[in-house]
PDB file of C-alpha atoms in Angstrom:
ATOM      1  CA  UNK A   1      -7.135  25.833 -10.427  1.00  0.00           C
ATOM      2  CA  UNK A   2      -6.478  22.904 -12.741  1.00  0.00           C
ATOM      3  CA  UNK A   3      -7.340  19.391 -11.674  1.00  0.00           C
ATOM      4  CA  UNK A   4      -4.880  16.748 -10.517  1.00  0.00           C
ATOM      5  CA  UNK A   5      -4.645  15.049 -13.924  1.00  0.00           C
ATOM      6  CA  UNK A   6      -3.434  18.221 -15.635  1.00  0.00           C
ATOM      7  CA  UNK A   7      -1.034  18.947 -12.815  1.00  0.00           C
ATOM      8  CA  UNK A   8       0.384  15.423 -12.988  1.00  0.00           C
ATOM      9  CA  UNK A   9       0.800  15.747 -16.727  1.00  0.00           C
ATOM     10  CA  UNK A  10       2.881  18.899 -16.244  1.00  0.00           C
ATOM     11  CA  UNK A  11       4.970  17.255 -13.497  1.00  0.00           C
ATOM     12  CA  UNK A  12       5.659  14.270 -15.724  1.00  0.00           C
ATOM     13  CA  UNK A  13       6.650  16.616 -18.529  1.00  0.00           C
ATOM     14  CA  UNK A  14       9.352  18.051 -16.266  1.00  0.00           C
ATOM     15  CA  UNK A  15       7.670  20.744 -14.178  1.00  0.00           C
ATOM     16  CA  UNK A  16       8.995  19.192 -10.961  1.00  0.00           C
ATOM     17  CA  UNK A  17       8.266  22.264  -8.825  1.00  0.00           C
ATOM     18  CA  UNK A  18       4.530  21.793  -9.422  1.00  0.00           C
ATOM     19  CA  UNK A  19       4.635  18.732  -7.180  1.00  0.00           C
ATOM     20  CA  UNK A  20       4.513  21.241  -4.306  1.00  0.00           C
ATOM     21  CA  UNK A  21       1.026  22.241  -5.468  1.00  0.00           C
ATOM     22  CA  UNK A  22      -0.010  18.582  -5.397  1.00  0.00           C
ATOM     23  CA  UNK A  23       1.375  18.267  -1.862  1.00  0.00           C
ATOM     24  CA  UNK A  24      -0.558  21.332  -0.709  1.00  0.00           C
ATOM     25  CA  UNK A  25      -3.782  19.968  -2.179  1.00  0.00           C
ATOM     26  CA  UNK A  26      -3.542  16.581  -0.466  1.00  0.00           C
ATOM     27  CA  UNK A  27      -1.533  17.184   2.710  1.00  0.00           C
ATOM     28  CA  UNK A  28      -4.602  17.595   4.933  1.00  0.00           C
ATOM     29  CA  UNK A  29      -6.060  14.290   3.798  1.00  0.00           C
ATOM     30  CA  UNK A  30      -2.745  12.444   4.145  1.00  0.00           C
ATOM     31  CA  UNK A  31      -2.213  13.953   7.578  1.00  0.00           C
ATOM     32  CA  UNK A  32      -5.732  12.960   8.684  1.00  0.00           C
ATOM     33  CA  UNK A  33      -5.137   9.353   7.607  1.00  0.00           C
ATOM     34  CA  UNK A  34      -1.749   9.063   9.274  1.00  0.00           C
ATOM     35  CA  UNK A  35      -3.052  10.697  12.459  1.00  0.00           C
ATOM     36  CA  UNK A  36      -5.420   7.767  12.965  1.00  0.00           C
ATOM     37  CA  UNK A  37      -2.366   5.571  13.545  1.00  0.00           C
ATOM     38  CA  UNK A  38       0.122   7.929  15.165  1.00  0.00           C
ATOM     39  CA  UNK A  39      -0.675  10.600  17.747  1.00  0.00           C
ATOM     40  CA  UNK A  40       2.682  12.358  17.922  1.00  0.00           C
ATOM     41  CA  UNK A  41       2.558  15.496  15.745  1.00  0.00           C
ATOM     42  CA  UNK A  42       6.225  15.292  14.681  1.00  0.00           C
ATOM     43  CA  UNK A  43       5.918  11.684  13.669  1.00  0.00           C
ATOM     44  CA  UNK A  44       2.696  12.467  11.804  1.00  0.00           C
ATOM     45  CA  UNK A  45       4.613  15.061   9.807  1.00  0.00           C
ATOM     46  CA  UNK A  46       7.429  12.595   9.097  1.00  0.00           C
ATOM     47  CA  UNK A  47       4.972   9.925   7.958  1.00  0.00           C
ATOM     48  CA  UNK A  48       3.095  12.387   5.767  1.00  0.00           C
ATOM     49  CA  UNK A  49       6.405  13.410   4.210  1.00  0.00           C
ATOM     50  CA  UNK A  50       7.336   9.755   3.672  1.00  0.00           C
ATOM     51  CA  UNK A  51       3.968   9.247   1.954  1.00  0.00           C
ATOM     52  CA  UNK A  52       4.612  12.054  -0.533  1.00  0.00           C
ATOM     53  CA  UNK A  53       8.144  10.843  -1.213  1.00  0.00           C
ATOM     54  CA  UNK A  54       6.843   7.355  -1.945  1.00  0.00           C
ATOM     55  CA  UNK A  55       4.239   8.862  -4.249  1.00  0.00           C
ATOM     56  CA  UNK A  56       6.952  10.879  -5.994  1.00  0.00           C
ATOM     57  CA  UNK A  57       9.131   7.812  -6.537  1.00  0.00           C
ATOM     58  CA  UNK A  58       6.204   5.791  -7.861  1.00  0.00           C
ATOM     59  CA  UNK A  59       4.570   8.537  -9.904  1.00  0.00           C
ATOM     60  CA  UNK A  60       5.109   6.651 -13.169  1.00  0.00           C
ATOM     61  CA  UNK A  61       2.994   3.799 -11.800  1.00  0.00           C
ATOM     62  CA  UNK A  62      -0.036   6.024 -11.305  1.00  0.00           C
ATOM     63  CA  UNK A  63      -2.198   5.273 -14.323  1.00  0.00           C
ATOM     64  CA  UNK A  64      -4.953   7.797 -13.609  1.00  0.00           C
ATOM     65  CA  UNK A  65      -7.790   5.240 -13.665  1.00  0.00           C
ATOM     66  CA  UNK A  66      -8.680   6.127 -10.062  1.00  0.00           C
ATOM     67  CA  UNK A  67      -8.460   9.673  -8.678  1.00  0.00           C
ATOM     68  CA  UNK A  68      -5.041  10.719  -7.369  1.00  0.00           C
ATOM     69  CA  UNK A  69      -6.652  11.247  -3.969  1.00  0.00           C
ATOM     70  CA  UNK A  70      -7.472   7.537  -3.682  1.00  0.00           C
ATOM     71  CA  UNK A  71      -3.978   6.554  -4.788  1.00  0.00           C
ATOM     72  CA  UNK A  72      -2.210   8.817  -2.296  1.00  0.00           C
ATOM     73  CA  UNK A  73      -4.607   7.700   0.459  1.00  0.00           C
ATOM     74  CA  UNK A  74      -3.635   4.110  -0.147  1.00  0.00           C
ATOM     75  CA  UNK A  75       0.053   5.010   0.020  1.00  0.00           C
ATOM     76  CA  UNK A  76      -0.611   6.867   3.288  1.00  0.00           C
ATOM     77  CA  UNK A  77      -2.297   3.814   4.847  1.00  0.00           C
ATOM     78  CA  UNK A  78       0.542   1.544   3.729  1.00  0.00           C
ATOM     79  CA  UNK A  79       3.095   3.972   5.128  1.00  0.00           C
ATOM     80  CA  UNK A  80       1.209   3.971   8.426  1.00  0.00           C
ATOM     81  CA  UNK A  81       1.054   0.168   8.345  1.00  0.00           C
ATOM     82  CA  UNK A  82       4.840  -0.052   7.862  1.00  0.00           C
ATOM     83  CA  UNK A  83       5.233   2.392  10.746  1.00  0.00           C
ATOM     84  CA  UNK A  84       2.996   0.249  12.997  1.00  0.00           C
ATOM     85  CA  UNK A  85       5.026  -2.838  12.124  1.00  0.00           C
ATOM     86  CA  UNK A  86       8.275  -1.061  12.995  1.00  0.00           C
ATOM     87  CA  UNK A  87       6.705   0.248  16.187  1.00  0.00           C
ATOM     88  CA  UNK A  88       5.421  -3.223  17.122  1.00  0.00           C
ATOM     89  CA  UNK A  89       8.967  -4.560  17.015  1.00  0.00           C
ATOM     90  CA  UNK A  90      10.065  -1.882  19.501  1.00  0.00           C
ATOM     91  CA  UNK A  91       6.849  -1.779  21.524  1.00  0.00           C
ATOM     92  CA  UNK A  92       8.566  -2.252  24.850  1.00  0.00           C
ATOM     93  CA  UNK A  93      10.737   0.795  24.204  1.00  0.00           C
ATOM     94  CA  UNK A  94       7.801   3.118  23.492  1.00  0.00           C
ATOM     95  CA  UNK A  95       6.356   4.933  26.488  1.00  0.00           C
ATOM     96  CA  UNK A  96       2.603   5.329  26.168  1.00  0.00           C
ATOM     97  CA  UNK A  97       1.002   8.552  27.386  1.00  0.00           C
ATOM     98  CA  UNK A  98      -1.279   8.229  30.391  1.00  0.00           C
ATOM     99  CA  UNK A  99      -5.003   8.500  29.788  1.00  0.00           C
ATOM    100  CA  UNK A 100      -6.815  11.449  31.338  1.00  0.00           C
ATOM    101  CA  UNK A 101      -9.196  11.038  34.278  1.00  0.00           C
ATOM    102  CA  UNK A 102     -12.261  11.824  32.132  1.00  0.00           C
ATOM    103  CA  UNK A 103     -11.334   9.124  29.645  1.00  0.00           C
ATOM    104  CA  UNK A 104     -10.761   6.582  32.396  1.00  0.00           C
ATOM    105  CA  UNK A 105     -14.025   7.505  34.140  1.00  0.00           C
ATOM    106  CA  UNK A 106     -15.981   7.021  30.928  1.00  0.00           C
ATOM    107  CA  UNK A 107     -14.196   3.750  30.246  1.00  0.00           C
ATOM    108  CA  UNK A 108     -14.930   2.451  33.749  1.00  0.00           C
ATOM    109  CA  UNK A 109     -18.566   3.490  33.780  1.00  0.00           C
ATOM    110  CA  UNK A 110     -20.815   0.472  33.291  1.00  0.00           C
ATOM    111  CA  UNK A 111     -23.110   1.987  30.640  1.00  0.00           C
ATOM    112  CA  UNK A 112     -22.859   4.296  27.634  1.00  0.00           C
ATOM    113  CA  UNK A 113     -24.826   7.200  29.069  1.00  0.00           C
ATOM    114  CA  UNK A 114     -21.935   9.596  29.691  1.00  0.00           C
ATOM    115  CA  UNK A 115     -20.210  11.547  26.945  1.00  0.00           C
ATOM    116  CA  UNK A 116     -16.599  11.281  25.922  1.00  0.00           C
ATOM    117  CA  UNK A 117     -14.749  13.980  23.980  1.00  0.00           C
ATOM    118  CA  UNK A 118     -13.451  13.157  20.514  1.00  0.00           C
ATOM    119  CA  UNK A 119      -9.848  13.678  21.682  1.00  0.00           C
ATOM    120  CA  UNK A 120     -10.280  11.333  24.661  1.00  0.00           C
ATOM    121  CA  UNK A 121     -12.049   8.750  22.511  1.00  0.00           C
ATOM    122  CA  UNK A 122      -9.203   8.803  19.992  1.00  0.00           C
ATOM    123  CA  UNK A 123      -6.628   8.487  22.805  1.00  0.00           C
ATOM    124  CA  UNK A 124      -8.485   5.566  24.391  1.00  0.00           C
ATOM    125  CA  UNK A 125      -8.776   3.775  21.054  1.00  0.00           C
ATOM    126  CA  UNK A 126      -5.138   4.428  20.256  1.00  0.00           C
ATOM    127  CA  UNK A 127      -4.074   2.938  23.581  1.00  0.00           C
ATOM    128  CA  UNK A 128      -6.310  -0.113  23.231  1.00  0.00           C
ATOM    129  CA  UNK A 129      -5.338  -0.716  19.623  1.00  0.00           C
ATOM    130  CA  UNK A 130      -1.693  -1.028  20.643  1.00  0.00           C
ATOM    131  CA  UNK A 131      -2.724  -4.534  21.664  1.00  0.00           C
ATOM    132  CA  UNK A 132      -3.830  -5.448  18.130  1.00  0.00           C
ATOM    133  CA  UNK A 133      -1.679  -6.493  15.198  1.00  0.00           C
ATOM    134  CA  UNK A 134      -0.849  -3.714  12.703  1.00  0.00           C
ATOM    135  CA  UNK A 135      -3.145  -5.233  10.049  1.00  0.00           C
ATOM    136  CA  UNK A 136      -6.028  -5.519  12.530  1.00  0.00           C
ATOM    137  CA  UNK A 137      -5.525  -1.878  13.493  1.00  0.00           C
ATOM    138  CA  UNK A 138      -5.746  -0.858   9.851  1.00  0.00           C
ATOM    139  CA  UNK A 139      -8.915  -2.909   9.376  1.00  0.00           C
ATOM    140  CA  UNK A 140     -10.627  -1.433  12.452  1.00  0.00           C
ATOM    141  CA  UNK A 141      -9.497   2.107  11.640  1.00  0.00           C
ATOM    142  CA  UNK A 142     -10.560   1.988   8.000  1.00  0.00           C
ATOM    143  CA  UNK A 143     -13.854   0.269   8.719  1.00  0.00           C
ATOM    144  CA  UNK A 144     -14.986   2.005  11.882  1.00  0.00           C
ATOM    145  CA  UNK A 145     -13.354   5.432  11.749  1.00  0.00           C
ATOM    146  CA  UNK A 146     -13.118   6.120   8.035  1.00  0.00           C
ATOM    147  CA  UNK A 147     -16.187   4.218   6.803  1.00  0.00           C
ATOM    148  CA  UNK A 148     -14.185   2.479   4.083  1.00  0.00           C
ATOM    149  CA  UNK A 149     -15.714  -0.425   2.198  1.00  0.00           C
ATOM    150  CA  UNK A 150     -14.488  -3.993   2.603  1.00  0.00           C
ATOM    151  CA  UNK A 151     -13.302  -3.841  -1.014  1.00  0.00           C
ATOM    152  CA  UNK A 152     -11.123  -0.790  -0.313  1.00  0.00           C
ATOM    153  CA  UNK A 153      -9.637  -2.365   2.804  1.00  0.00           C
ATOM    154  CA  UNK A 154      -8.951  -5.602   0.945  1.00  0.00           C
ATOM    155  CA  UNK A 155      -7.205  -3.720  -1.872  1.00  0.00           C
ATOM    156  CA  UNK A 156      -5.098  -1.732   0.585  1.00  0.00           C
ATOM    157  CA  UNK A 157      -3.974  -4.771   2.552  1.00  0.00           C
ATOM    158  CA  UNK A 158      -3.739  -7.109  -0.428  1.00  0.00           C
ATOM    159  CA  UNK A 159      -6.068  -9.710   1.088  1.00  0.00           C
ATOM    160  CA  UNK A 160      -9.504 -11.027   0.093  1.00  0.00           C
ATOM    161  CA  UNK A 161     -12.787  -9.420   1.138  1.00  0.00           C
ATOM    162  CA  UNK A 162     -13.704 -12.536   3.104  1.00  0.00           C
ATOM    163  CA  UNK A 163     -10.420 -12.344   5.003  1.00  0.00           C
ATOM    164  CA  UNK A 164     -11.159  -8.696   5.835  1.00  0.00           C
ATOM    165  CA  UNK A 165     -14.630  -9.594   7.189  1.00  0.00           C
ATOM    166  CA  UNK A 166     -13.285 -12.474   9.285  1.00  0.00           C
ATOM    167  CA  UNK A 167     -10.394 -10.421  10.642  1.00  0.00           C
ATOM    168  CA  UNK A 168     -12.673  -7.462  11.362  1.00  0.00           C
ATOM    169  CA  UNK A 169     -14.895  -9.582  13.619  1.00  0.00           C
ATOM    170  CA  UNK A 170     -11.890 -11.010  15.462  1.00  0.00           C
ATOM    171  CA  UNK A 171     -10.187  -7.625  15.731  1.00  0.00           C
ATOM    172  CA  UNK A 172     -13.333  -6.080  17.182  1.00  0.00           C
ATOM    173  CA  UNK A 173     -13.493  -8.791  19.831  1.00  0.00           C
ATOM    174  CA  UNK A 174      -9.801  -8.276  20.656  1.00  0.00           C
ATOM    175  CA  UNK A 175     -10.345  -4.527  20.869  1.00  0.00           C
ATOM    176  CA  UNK A 176     -13.226  -4.974  23.318  1.00  0.00           C
ATOM    177  CA  UNK A 177     -11.024  -7.161  25.444  1.00  0.00           C
ATOM    178  CA  UNK A 178      -8.185  -4.602  25.304  1.00  0.00           C
ATOM    179  CA  UNK A 179     -10.585  -1.810  26.318  1.00  0.00           C
ATOM    180  CA  UNK A 180     -11.797  -3.861  29.274  1.00  0.00           C
ATOM    181  CA  UNK A 181      -8.213  -4.428  30.398  1.00  0.00           C
ATOM    182  CA  UNK A 182      -7.502  -0.724  30.006  1.00  0.00           C
ATOM    183  CA  UNK A 183     -10.458   0.071  32.252  1.00  0.00           C
ATOM    184  CA  UNK A 184      -9.079  -2.297  34.893  1.00  0.00           C
ATOM    185  CA  UNK A 185      -5.720  -0.517  35.088  1.00  0.00           C
TER     186      UNK A 185
ATOM    187  CA  UNK B   1     -17.619  -3.182  27.068  1.00  0.00           C
ATOM    188  CA  UNK B   2     -20.879  -3.634  25.184  1.00  0.00           C
ATOM    189  CA  UNK B   3     -21.456  -3.006  21.473  1.00  0.00           C
ATOM    190  CA  UNK B   4     -23.327   0.234  22.079  1.00  0.00           C
ATOM    191  CA  UNK B   5     -20.510   1.681  24.156  1.00  0.00           C
ATOM    192  CA  UNK B   6     -17.927   0.595  21.605  1.00  0.00           C
ATOM    193  CA  UNK B   7     -19.928   2.262  18.823  1.00  0.00           C
ATOM    194  CA  UNK B   8     -20.166   5.422  20.933  1.00  0.00           C
ATOM    195  CA  UNK B   9     -16.388   5.384  21.266  1.00  0.00           C
ATOM    196  CA  UNK B  10     -15.941   5.010  17.496  1.00  0.00           C
ATOM    197  CA  UNK B  11     -18.442   7.796  16.814  1.00  0.00           C
ATOM    198  CA  UNK B  12     -16.634  10.194  19.148  1.00  0.00           C
ATOM    199  CA  UNK B  13     -13.177   9.253  17.807  1.00  0.00           C
ATOM    200  CA  UNK B  14     -14.340   9.898  14.223  1.00  0.00           C
ATOM    201  CA  UNK B  15     -14.631  13.605  15.047  1.00  0.00           C
ATOM    202  CA  UNK B  16     -11.089  13.898  16.310  1.00  0.00           C
ATOM    203  CA  UNK B  17      -9.298  16.401  14.074  1.00  0.00           C
ATOM    204  CA  UNK B  18      -5.721  15.931  12.929  1.00  0.00           C
ATOM    205  CA  UNK B  19      -3.217  18.709  13.604  1.00  0.00           C
ATOM    206  CA  UNK B  20      -2.581  21.053  10.710  1.00  0.00           C
ATOM    207  CA  UNK B  21       0.641  20.648   8.793  1.00  0.00           C
ATOM    208  CA  UNK B  22       3.034  23.567   9.180  1.00  0.00           C
ATOM    209  CA  UNK B  23       3.033  26.087   6.325  1.00  0.00           C
ATOM    210  CA  UNK B  24       6.506  24.964   5.308  1.00  0.00           C
ATOM    211  CA  UNK B  25       5.459  21.332   4.853  1.00  0.00           C
ATOM    212  CA  UNK B  26       5.309  21.382   1.042  1.00  0.00           C
ATOM    213  CA  UNK B  27       8.687  23.130   0.864  1.00  0.00           C
ATOM    214  CA  UNK B  28      10.149  20.498   3.170  1.00  0.00           C
ATOM    215  CA  UNK B  29       8.803  17.708   0.944  1.00  0.00           C
ATOM    216  CA  UNK B  30      10.251  19.438  -2.118  1.00  0.00           C
ATOM    217  CA  UNK B  31      13.674  19.718  -0.467  1.00  0.00           C
ATOM    218  CA  UNK B  32      13.617  15.988   0.284  1.00  0.00           C
ATOM    219  CA  UNK B  33      12.492  14.925  -3.146  1.00  0.00           C
ATOM    220  CA  UNK B  34      15.248  16.878  -4.899  1.00  0.00           C
ATOM    221  CA  UNK B  35      17.649  14.246  -3.576  1.00  0.00           C
ATOM    222  CA  UNK B  36      15.282  11.389  -4.455  1.00  0.00           C
ATOM    223  CA  UNK B  37      15.368  10.585  -8.168  1.00  0.00           C
ATOM    224  CA  UNK B  38      11.977   9.621  -9.507  1.00  0.00           C
ATOM    225  CA  UNK B  39      11.686   6.054 -10.828  1.00  0.00           C
ATOM    226  CA  UNK B  40      12.448   6.087 -14.527  1.00  0.00           C
ATOM    227  CA  UNK B  41       9.583   5.118 -16.751  1.00  0.00           C
ATOM    228  CA  UNK B  42       9.451   1.526 -17.859  1.00  0.00           C
ATOM    229  CA  UNK B  43       9.218   2.838 -21.416  1.00  0.00           C
ATOM    230  CA  UNK B  44      11.646   1.056 -23.754  1.00  0.00           C
ATOM    231  CA  UNK B  45      13.643   3.221 -26.079  1.00  0.00           C
ATOM    232  CA  UNK B  46      15.306   1.149 -28.789  1.00  0.00           C
ATOM    233  CA  UNK B  47      15.125  -2.200 -30.572  1.00  0.00           C
ATOM    234  CA  UNK B  48      18.023  -3.347 -28.404  1.00  0.00           C
ATOM    235  CA  UNK B  49      16.052  -2.512 -25.256  1.00  0.00           C
ATOM    236  CA  UNK B  50      13.178  -4.621 -26.560  1.00  0.00           C
ATOM    237  CA  UNK B  51      15.542  -7.478 -27.424  1.00  0.00           C
ATOM    238  CA  UNK B  52      17.167  -7.218 -24.007  1.00  0.00           C
ATOM    239  CA  UNK B  53      13.811  -7.401 -22.302  1.00  0.00           C
ATOM    240  CA  UNK B  54      12.791 -10.382 -24.441  1.00  0.00           C
ATOM    241  CA  UNK B  55      16.144 -12.198 -24.115  1.00  0.00           C
ATOM    242  CA  UNK B  56      15.178 -14.650 -21.354  1.00  0.00           C
ATOM    243  CA  UNK B  57      12.071 -15.718 -23.262  1.00  0.00           C
ATOM    244  CA  UNK B  58      13.925 -16.055 -26.574  1.00  0.00           C
ATOM    245  CA  UNK B  59      16.718 -18.079 -24.943  1.00  0.00           C
ATOM    246  CA  UNK B  60      14.221 -20.367 -23.211  1.00  0.00           C
ATOM    247  CA  UNK B  61      12.223 -20.946 -26.404  1.00  0.00           C
ATOM    248  CA  UNK B  62      15.402 -21.686 -28.398  1.00  0.00           C
ATOM    249  CA  UNK B  63      16.593 -24.180 -25.775  1.00  0.00           C
ATOM    250  CA  UNK B  64      13.160 -25.852 -25.744  1.00  0.00           C
ATOM    251  CA  UNK B  65      13.145 -26.215 -29.562  1.00  0.00           C
ATOM    252  CA  UNK B  66      16.682 -27.700 -29.566  1.00  0.00           C
ATOM    253  CA  UNK B  67      15.783 -30.199 -26.834  1.00  0.00           C
ATOM    254  CA  UNK B  68      12.582 -31.173 -28.679  1.00  0.00           C
ATOM    255  CA  UNK B  69      14.439 -31.764 -31.963  1.00  0.00           C
ATOM    256  CA  UNK B  70      17.191 -33.842 -30.325  1.00  0.00           C
ATOM    257  CA  UNK B  71      14.622 -35.919 -28.414  1.00  0.00           C
ATOM    258  CA  UNK B  72      12.560 -36.524 -31.565  1.00  0.00           C
ATOM    259  CA  UNK B  73      15.627 -37.529 -33.551  1.00  0.00           C
ATOM    260  CA  UNK B  74      16.796 -39.836 -30.788  1.00  0.00           C
ATOM    261  CA  UNK B  75      13.313 -41.347 -30.457  1.00  0.00           C
ATOM    262  CA  UNK B  76      12.922 -41.981 -34.189  1.00  0.00           C
ATOM    263  CA  UNK B  77      16.353 -43.629 -34.354  1.00  0.00           C
ATOM    264  CA  UNK B  78      15.537 -45.808 -31.352  1.00  0.00           C
ATOM    265  CA  UNK B  79      12.366 -47.237 -32.918  1.00  0.00           C
ATOM    266  CA  UNK B  80      14.118 -47.853 -36.217  1.00  0.00           C
ATOM    267  CA  UNK B  81      12.471 -45.183 -38.306  1.00  0.00           C
ATOM    268  CA  UNK B  82      14.565 -42.898 -40.445  1.00  0.00           C
ATOM    269  CA  UNK B  83      15.596 -39.931 -38.367  1.00  0.00           C
ATOM    270  CA  UNK B  84      15.230 -36.277 -39.255  1.00  0.00           C
ATOM    271  CA  UNK B  85      18.590 -36.033 -41.057  1.00  0.00           C
ATOM    272  CA  UNK B  86      17.916 -39.196 -43.096  1.00  0.00           C
ATOM    273  CA  UNK B  87      14.558 -37.818 -44.133  1.00  0.00           C
ATOM    274  CA  UNK B  88      15.961 -34.490 -45.252  1.00  0.00           C
ATOM    275  CA  UNK B  89      18.871 -36.173 -47.088  1.00  0.00           C
ATOM    276  CA  UNK B  90      16.394 -38.477 -48.866  1.00  0.00           C
ATOM    277  CA  UNK B  91      14.156 -35.584 -49.863  1.00  0.00           C
ATOM    278  CA  UNK B  92      17.167 -33.625 -51.132  1.00  0.00           C
ATOM    279  CA  UNK B  93      18.583 -36.489 -53.173  1.00  0.00           C
ATOM    280  CA  UNK B  94      15.264 -37.688 -54.596  1.00  0.00           C
ATOM    281  CA  UNK B  95      13.395 -34.506 -55.363  1.00  0.00           C
ATOM    282  CA  UNK B  96      15.414 -31.365 -55.013  1.00  0.00           C
ATOM    283  CA  UNK B  97      18.768 -32.149 -56.567  1.00  0.00           C
ATOM    284  CA  UNK B  98      17.874 -34.696 -59.268  1.00  0.00           C
ATOM    285  CA  UNK B  99      19.888 -34.391 -62.472  1.00  0.00           C
ATOM    286  CA  UNK B 100      16.734 -33.232 -64.340  1.00  0.00           C
ATOM    287  CA  UNK B 101      16.380 -30.201 -62.128  1.00  0.00           C
ATOM    288  CA  UNK B 102      19.991 -29.185 -62.307  1.00  0.00           C
TER     289      UNK B 102
END
C-alpha cells in the first residue's frame, strides 16, 4: 500500500477515483473526532462526509509539509466547530437525550470512588458541554479527551497559545459548574 | 464536582469508541464529490494571467509616480526654482541639441 503522498500525487494528476482509498484510510479517525462533538450516528456520518468534501475542495492547498492525517483532522475539528455553532443557534429546538440512572447516580455521588462506563461518561460530558461555547467545547475536547497540545489547539482555532490556556481554565470551571447543575436535575 | 472526579470522567470518556462508518461510506463521499468541482490550482498559465494578477499593483505604482512628479513640479515652481520641464528643456538646448552636435 502506497503512502498518502503518492496517493495524493496520483489524485492531483487526475486519478479522481483514488480519493476513495484516501477516504477509507482516514474515515475512522475523522469519525472518531466528529463523534466527540456529536452523538447522533447519522449526523456523525454527515459531518464526516462534509469533512472529506471540504478536503476535496481544498486539496490544492495541502502542501504536504505536515502529514495528511493532521490536515484532515484539523478540517474535521473545524467542521465540528461549525456544526456546534449552528446547533447553538437552534439549541432550544434540539431535544437532549435523558441520562441513564447509572450516569446520574455516579454524578450525584459525593466522591469519585464508583466507576462510570465510558459510554455514560461521554454522554454526561456531552450533556454538560452543551452549556459551553463551541470554542470552549473544542478546547476541552482536544485538551482533555484527545491529549492535543496547546499549540495544536491554537492552530486549529486560530488563536494564541496564551488565549487557549486562559480559555481552558475558564472552560473547565464552567464545565464543573454545568456538571453540578446536571447532578441537581 | 472535585478535580479528581472530573479527571475520572475525562479518563472514562476517552475510551468511548465511535461507531463504525458503514461500508458504503467512501462510495457515498465519491458520489457527492463528483458534483463538487475541486478548487482550481492557483497556478498562473500565461503572461496575461501574470499581468492580470499584477494589475492592481502596477496601477497603484503608476498613479503614485504621477502624483509624486506633479507634486514635485508644483513645489519647485512655487518656491521659484526651475521646474522639471524647464530643467529638461535647458539640458536639451544647451547640451544635447547644440549646433556642434548636429
